[in-house]
Amino acid sequence: MTDPVLPRVLLVGRGKMGGALWSGWLRKGLAPSVVLDRHGTAVPAPHRVAKTPADIPQDFQPDFIILAVKPVAAADAIAAIAPWLPGAVLISVMAGRTVAGLRDIAGRSGCRPPVLRAMPNTPAEIGQGITGAYASDDVSPARRAQAEALLSAVGAVAWVTDEAQIDIVTAISGSGPAYVFLLAELLEKTGLAHGLPAQTARLLARGTVSGAGALLAVSPEESDTLRRNVTSPNGTTAAALSVLMTSEAWPKTIDQAISAAAARARELAQ
Ligand SMILES: NC(=O)C1=CN([C@@H]2O[C@H](COP(=O)(O)OP(=O)(O)OC[C@H]3O[C@@H](n4cnc5c(N)ncnc54)[C@H](O)[C@@H]3O)[C@@H](O)[C@H]2O)C=CC1
Ligand SMILES: O=C(O)[C@@H]1CCC=N1
C-alpha cells in the first residue's frame, strides 16, 4: 500500500456531500481516519466508522474535523465531537454557518478551534469538484496548506478572503451542479415531448451536458467563444439563443435564482 497523502480527518456526516468527499479522499489515500454518522456503513481499514461519539477512540487525534451535517444540526454535531477538537482545525462545509457562529457553538463546550469554511460540490466524488474556501486568521499557514491538499484532492480550490463571499460561492458552485442537472433533465423531457424515444432523449441530453462540460474543462477558450462556435449566423442555435438570451429570460432568471440561493445561505447562518 502506498503512503497516505492526505491528513487524518474526523468526518462528521457522511451524507451526500460528506460521502462524496470521503469517496474522493479514499481514492487519494487518507491517513487513518474516522467517519461519524449514525447511518454509518462500513469503511475500509485502517479507517473506521463510528455510529455514536462513544465509538470514536479517545486517543484519536484528527488533523481536521469536517462538519458535513445540515446547518440545523451544527450545534449537536459540535457538542458531540468537542472532546476531539483540541489540536484540530474545524472545516465546515455547511451552507450559511459563519466562523463566528461556529466558534460560539464550540465555545459552549469550552473549545475555540481554528475554523475554515469550505463550500465543495458533489462532483468531488469523482475528483471533479470545485471548492470555494475561506480560512479564518487563526488557521496557521501550515494547516491551511494541509487543508488545501485535502480539498484539492477532490478538485479545484478557489480561496476567498472575505467570508461573506462564501454565500455567493454557495449559490454558484455549491448548488450549481443542480442547475446543470436540471438542464439535462429539461433537455431530456423536451426531447421526449417532441417524439424522441426515451433512451435516445436521455443519451442526447446527458451526452450534451457532459460533453460540453468536458470541452469547457480543457478548452483555453472563454465560455462565450465556445457558445459562439456552436452558433451559425441565422442558424438553429441562434434561433434558440434568441429565446434564452433576451434579458427577461436566462440572464434575469439566473440572477434571480443565484440571489435566492445566496439569500437562503444568509438565513441559514442563524
Ligand atoms: N449536497 C450538496 O451538494 C452540498 C451540501 N453542502 C453542505 O453539506 C452539508 C450536508 O449536506 P448533505 O450531504 O446534502 O446532507 P445529507 O442529509 O445527505 O447528509 C447529512 C448527514 O449527516 C448525518 N448527521 C446528522 N446529524 C449528525 C450528527 N450529529 N453527527 C454525525 N452525523 C450526523 C446524517 O445521518 C447524514 O448522513 C450541509 O450543511 C450542506 O449545506 C455543501 C455543499 C454541497
Ligand atoms: O442546498 C443546499 O443548501 C446545499 C448547499 C449547497 C448545495 N447544497
XYZ file of C-alpha atoms and ligand atoms in Angstrom:
322
model
C 0.000 0.000 0.000
C 1.287 3.491 -0.831
C 1.695 6.006 1.982
C -1.407 8.135 2.574
C -1.026 11.596 1.121
C -3.856 13.282 2.970
C -4.127 14.240 6.646
C -6.132 12.432 9.305
C -9.770 13.501 9.428
C -12.838 13.020 11.529
C -15.688 13.316 9.035
C -18.935 14.213 10.793
C -21.831 13.358 8.489
C -21.392 11.019 5.551
C -24.435 12.027 3.561
C -24.481 13.284 0.002
C -21.698 15.852 0.376
C -19.682 14.188 3.142
C -19.961 10.908 1.235
C -18.722 12.494 -1.986
C -15.706 13.988 -0.169
C -14.981 10.725 1.610
C -15.047 8.720 -1.661
C -12.710 11.217 -3.300
C -10.307 11.221 -0.345
C -10.228 7.446 -0.071
C -9.095 7.201 -3.661
C -6.199 9.588 -2.971
C -5.083 7.923 0.250
C -6.093 9.260 3.643
C -4.207 8.822 6.933
C -6.221 6.544 9.275
C -9.461 8.445 9.733
C -12.899 8.158 11.304
C -16.393 8.743 9.917
C -19.075 9.649 12.445
C -22.613 9.049 11.183
C -25.419 7.110 12.779
C -26.226 5.655 9.352
C -22.553 4.741 9.053
C -21.830 1.995 6.570
C -18.517 0.147 6.720
C -15.318 1.855 5.616
C -12.133 0.053 4.557
C -9.411 -0.478 7.189
C -7.461 1.272 8.615
C -10.326 3.773 8.665
C -13.224 3.246 10.996
C -16.829 4.198 11.266
C -18.447 5.471 14.460
C -22.222 5.361 14.832
C -22.003 7.449 18.000
C -19.198 9.522 19.541
C -18.693 6.673 22.037
C -17.320 4.613 19.113
C -14.532 7.136 18.445
C -11.281 6.149 20.172
C -10.500 8.646 22.940
C -6.883 8.911 21.744
C -7.830 9.575 18.128
C -6.186 12.863 17.139
C -7.592 14.199 13.857
C -5.806 16.973 11.979
C -9.154 18.162 10.652
C -12.740 17.710 11.765
C -15.039 18.085 8.780
C -18.584 19.128 9.623
C -20.804 17.866 6.813
C -24.149 17.798 8.601
C -27.137 20.001 7.768
C -26.717 23.551 9.114
C -29.525 22.954 11.614
C -27.550 20.031 13.113
C -24.399 22.092 13.716
C -24.812 22.545 17.479
C -25.494 18.863 18.182
C -22.631 17.764 15.971
C -20.095 20.140 17.527
C -21.135 19.176 21.052
C -20.689 15.513 20.087
C -17.144 15.894 18.768
C -15.907 18.506 21.264
C -13.513 16.048 23.001
C -11.567 15.673 19.721
C -11.431 19.399 18.896
C -8.256 20.354 20.793
C -5.415 20.360 18.255
C -7.736 20.009 15.248
C -8.893 22.544 12.690
C -12.643 22.621 12.155
C -13.666 22.626 8.487
C -17.320 23.400 7.953
C -18.877 22.632 4.584
C -22.264 23.787 5.862
C -24.090 26.468 3.938
C -24.582 29.700 5.834
C -22.985 28.842 9.182
C -20.388 31.523 9.929
C -16.987 31.280 11.603
C -18.260 33.434 14.473
C -21.382 31.308 14.877
C -19.385 28.072 14.849
C -16.921 29.486 17.381
C -19.824 30.463 19.628
C -21.168 26.927 19.475
C -17.735 25.391 20.118
C -17.260 27.857 22.978
C -20.199 26.258 24.800
C -18.012 23.129 25.076
C -15.026 25.204 26.191
C -13.258 24.997 22.801
C -12.017 27.692 20.431
C -10.823 25.806 17.343
C -9.364 27.442 14.251
C -12.198 27.403 11.713
C -12.071 27.079 7.960
C -15.157 27.203 5.760
C -15.257 25.187 2.571
C -18.028 25.019 0.009
C -17.410 21.965 -2.154
C -19.792 20.376 -4.626
C -20.806 16.809 -5.355
C -18.570 16.243 -8.429
C -15.907 15.926 -5.697
C -16.917 12.268 -5.677
C -15.111 11.785 -8.996
C -12.310 14.264 -8.278
C -14.010 16.924 -10.455
C -15.331 19.181 -7.705
C -14.707 22.851 -7.187
C -14.431 24.165 -3.652
C -14.620 27.768 -2.529
C -12.737 28.169 0.755
C -12.199 30.766 3.463
C -9.725 30.440 6.323
C -10.107 32.480 9.489
C -6.992 34.267 10.771
C -6.256 31.654 13.398
C -5.700 28.887 10.839
C -1.899 28.652 10.596
C -0.248 28.716 7.149
C 0.840 25.090 7.638
C -2.700 23.966 8.474
C -4.104 25.991 5.594
C -1.688 24.233 3.226
C -2.817 20.845 4.582
C -6.448 21.876 4.162
C -5.709 22.909 0.601
C -4.208 19.464 -0.037
C -7.339 17.839 1.358
C -9.739 19.983 -0.631
C -7.732 19.890 -3.853
C -7.662 16.086 -3.670
C -11.266 16.192 -4.884
C -11.000 19.004 -7.440
C -10.016 22.638 -7.787
C -9.937 25.112 -4.894
C -10.707 28.835 -5.045
C -9.900 30.818 -1.887
C -11.847 33.903 -0.913
C -10.539 36.450 1.573
C -13.934 37.852 2.568
C -16.040 35.324 4.456
C -19.284 36.900 3.239
C -18.394 35.770 -0.286
C -18.912 32.145 0.720
C -22.657 32.780 0.330
C -22.353 33.645 -3.350
C -19.864 30.786 -3.803
C -22.537 28.513 -2.324
C -25.130 29.872 -4.749
C -22.903 29.481 -7.803
C -20.801 26.355 -7.347
C -22.095 24.640 -4.202
C -25.645 24.477 -5.553
C -24.526 24.832 -9.175
C -24.439 21.167 -10.172
C -28.202 21.070 -9.521
C -28.766 23.756 -12.150
C -26.731 21.788 -14.676
C -28.565 18.555 -13.856
C -31.850 20.436 -14.250
C -30.743 21.473 -17.721
C -30.063 17.811 -18.552
C -33.490 16.883 -17.152
C -35.258 19.531 -19.204
C -33.415 18.672 -22.412
C -34.386 15.039 -21.945
C -38.035 15.816 -21.197
C -38.257 18.155 -24.157
C -36.728 15.576 -26.500
C -39.294 13.101 -25.243
C -42.150 15.578 -25.659
C -41.050 16.139 -29.255
C -41.250 12.433 -30.034
C -37.732 11.042 -29.441
C -37.545 7.535 -27.955
C -36.869 7.764 -24.193
C -33.423 6.180 -24.384
C -32.381 8.463 -27.240
C -33.601 11.589 -25.413
C -31.651 10.508 -22.332
C -28.452 9.785 -24.273
C -28.608 13.068 -26.177
C -29.315 15.174 -23.080
C -26.653 13.595 -20.862
C -24.079 13.429 -23.652
C -24.603 17.073 -24.488
C -24.244 18.332 -20.928
C -21.277 16.111 -20.082
C -19.565 16.686 -23.438
C -19.975 20.462 -23.229
C -18.677 20.351 -19.633
C -15.673 18.285 -20.669
C -14.873 20.683 -23.522
C -15.208 23.639 -21.167
C -12.833 21.920 -18.738
C -9.982 21.547 -21.229
C -10.505 24.393 -23.696
C -8.441 27.568 -23.388
C -11.378 29.462 -24.919
C -13.791 31.594 -22.916
C -17.250 30.094 -22.475
C -18.831 32.721 -24.707
C -16.405 31.791 -27.517
C -17.371 28.136 -27.156
C -21.003 29.208 -27.354
C -20.344 31.290 -30.489
C -18.551 28.319 -32.060
C -21.861 26.443 -31.993
C -23.885 29.352 -33.280
C -24.088 29.629 -37.071
C -25.398 33.005 -38.246
C -29.117 32.723 -38.752
C -28.952 29.028 -37.870
C -30.733 26.780 -35.378
C -28.659 27.719 -32.301
C -29.187 31.430 -32.999
C -32.923 30.734 -33.070
C -32.775 29.047 -29.645
C -30.478 31.666 -28.132
C -32.764 34.464 -29.297
C -35.267 32.988 -26.834
C -32.844 32.146 -24.000
C -30.717 35.291 -24.074
C -33.344 38.007 -24.003
C -32.847 39.980 -20.810
C -36.112 38.667 -19.330
C -35.130 35.033 -19.975
C -31.941 33.333 -18.725
C -29.961 36.455 -17.709
C -32.787 37.534 -15.395
C -33.778 34.051 -14.244
C -30.210 33.026 -13.408
C -29.661 36.256 -11.496
C -32.888 35.721 -9.531
C -32.012 32.103 -8.815
C -28.483 32.876 -7.612
C -29.767 35.775 -5.494
C -32.372 33.487 -3.901
C -29.729 30.877 -3.090
C -27.355 33.454 -1.587
C -30.195 34.951 0.474
C -31.066 31.479 1.771
C -27.415 30.926 2.717
C -27.545 34.121 4.799
C -30.710 32.868 6.521
C -29.033 29.533 7.293
C -26.408 31.385 9.332
C -28.956 31.618 12.154
N -25.367 18.249 -1.040
C -24.565 19.155 -1.597
O -24.428 19.227 -2.851
C -23.786 20.107 -0.747
C -24.006 20.186 0.615
N -23.266 21.053 1.378
C -23.477 21.109 2.815
O -23.193 19.833 3.317
C -23.985 19.594 4.484
C -24.630 18.220 4.371
O -25.489 18.230 3.263
P -25.909 16.861 2.564
O -24.734 15.965 2.497
O -26.614 17.231 1.321
O -26.951 16.303 3.648
P -27.296 14.795 3.993
O -28.586 14.831 4.738
O -27.173 13.953 2.764
O -26.118 14.361 4.989
C -26.055 14.741 6.330
C -25.511 13.553 7.102
O -25.229 13.987 8.419
C -25.580 12.930 9.299
N -25.769 13.535 10.625
C -26.769 14.307 11.073
N -26.548 14.703 12.353
C -25.362 14.170 12.714
C -24.579 14.217 13.900
N -24.963 14.907 14.980
N -23.406 13.545 13.910
C -22.989 12.856 12.833
N -23.684 12.779 11.669
C -24.854 13.421 11.621
C -26.819 12.310 8.685
O -27.005 10.975 9.149
C -26.490 12.376 7.197
O -25.845 11.196 6.744
C -24.995 20.713 4.584
O -24.642 21.568 5.636
C -24.906 21.411 3.245
O -25.109 22.804 3.379
C -22.279 21.828 0.839
C -22.014 21.778 -0.480
C -22.783 20.970 -1.410
O -28.835 23.089 -0.935
C -28.049 23.326 -0.017
O -28.388 24.060 0.940
C -26.657 22.749 -0.055
C -25.599 23.811 -0.049
C -25.028 23.814 -1.437
C -25.622 22.636 -2.057
N -26.458 22.036 -1.283
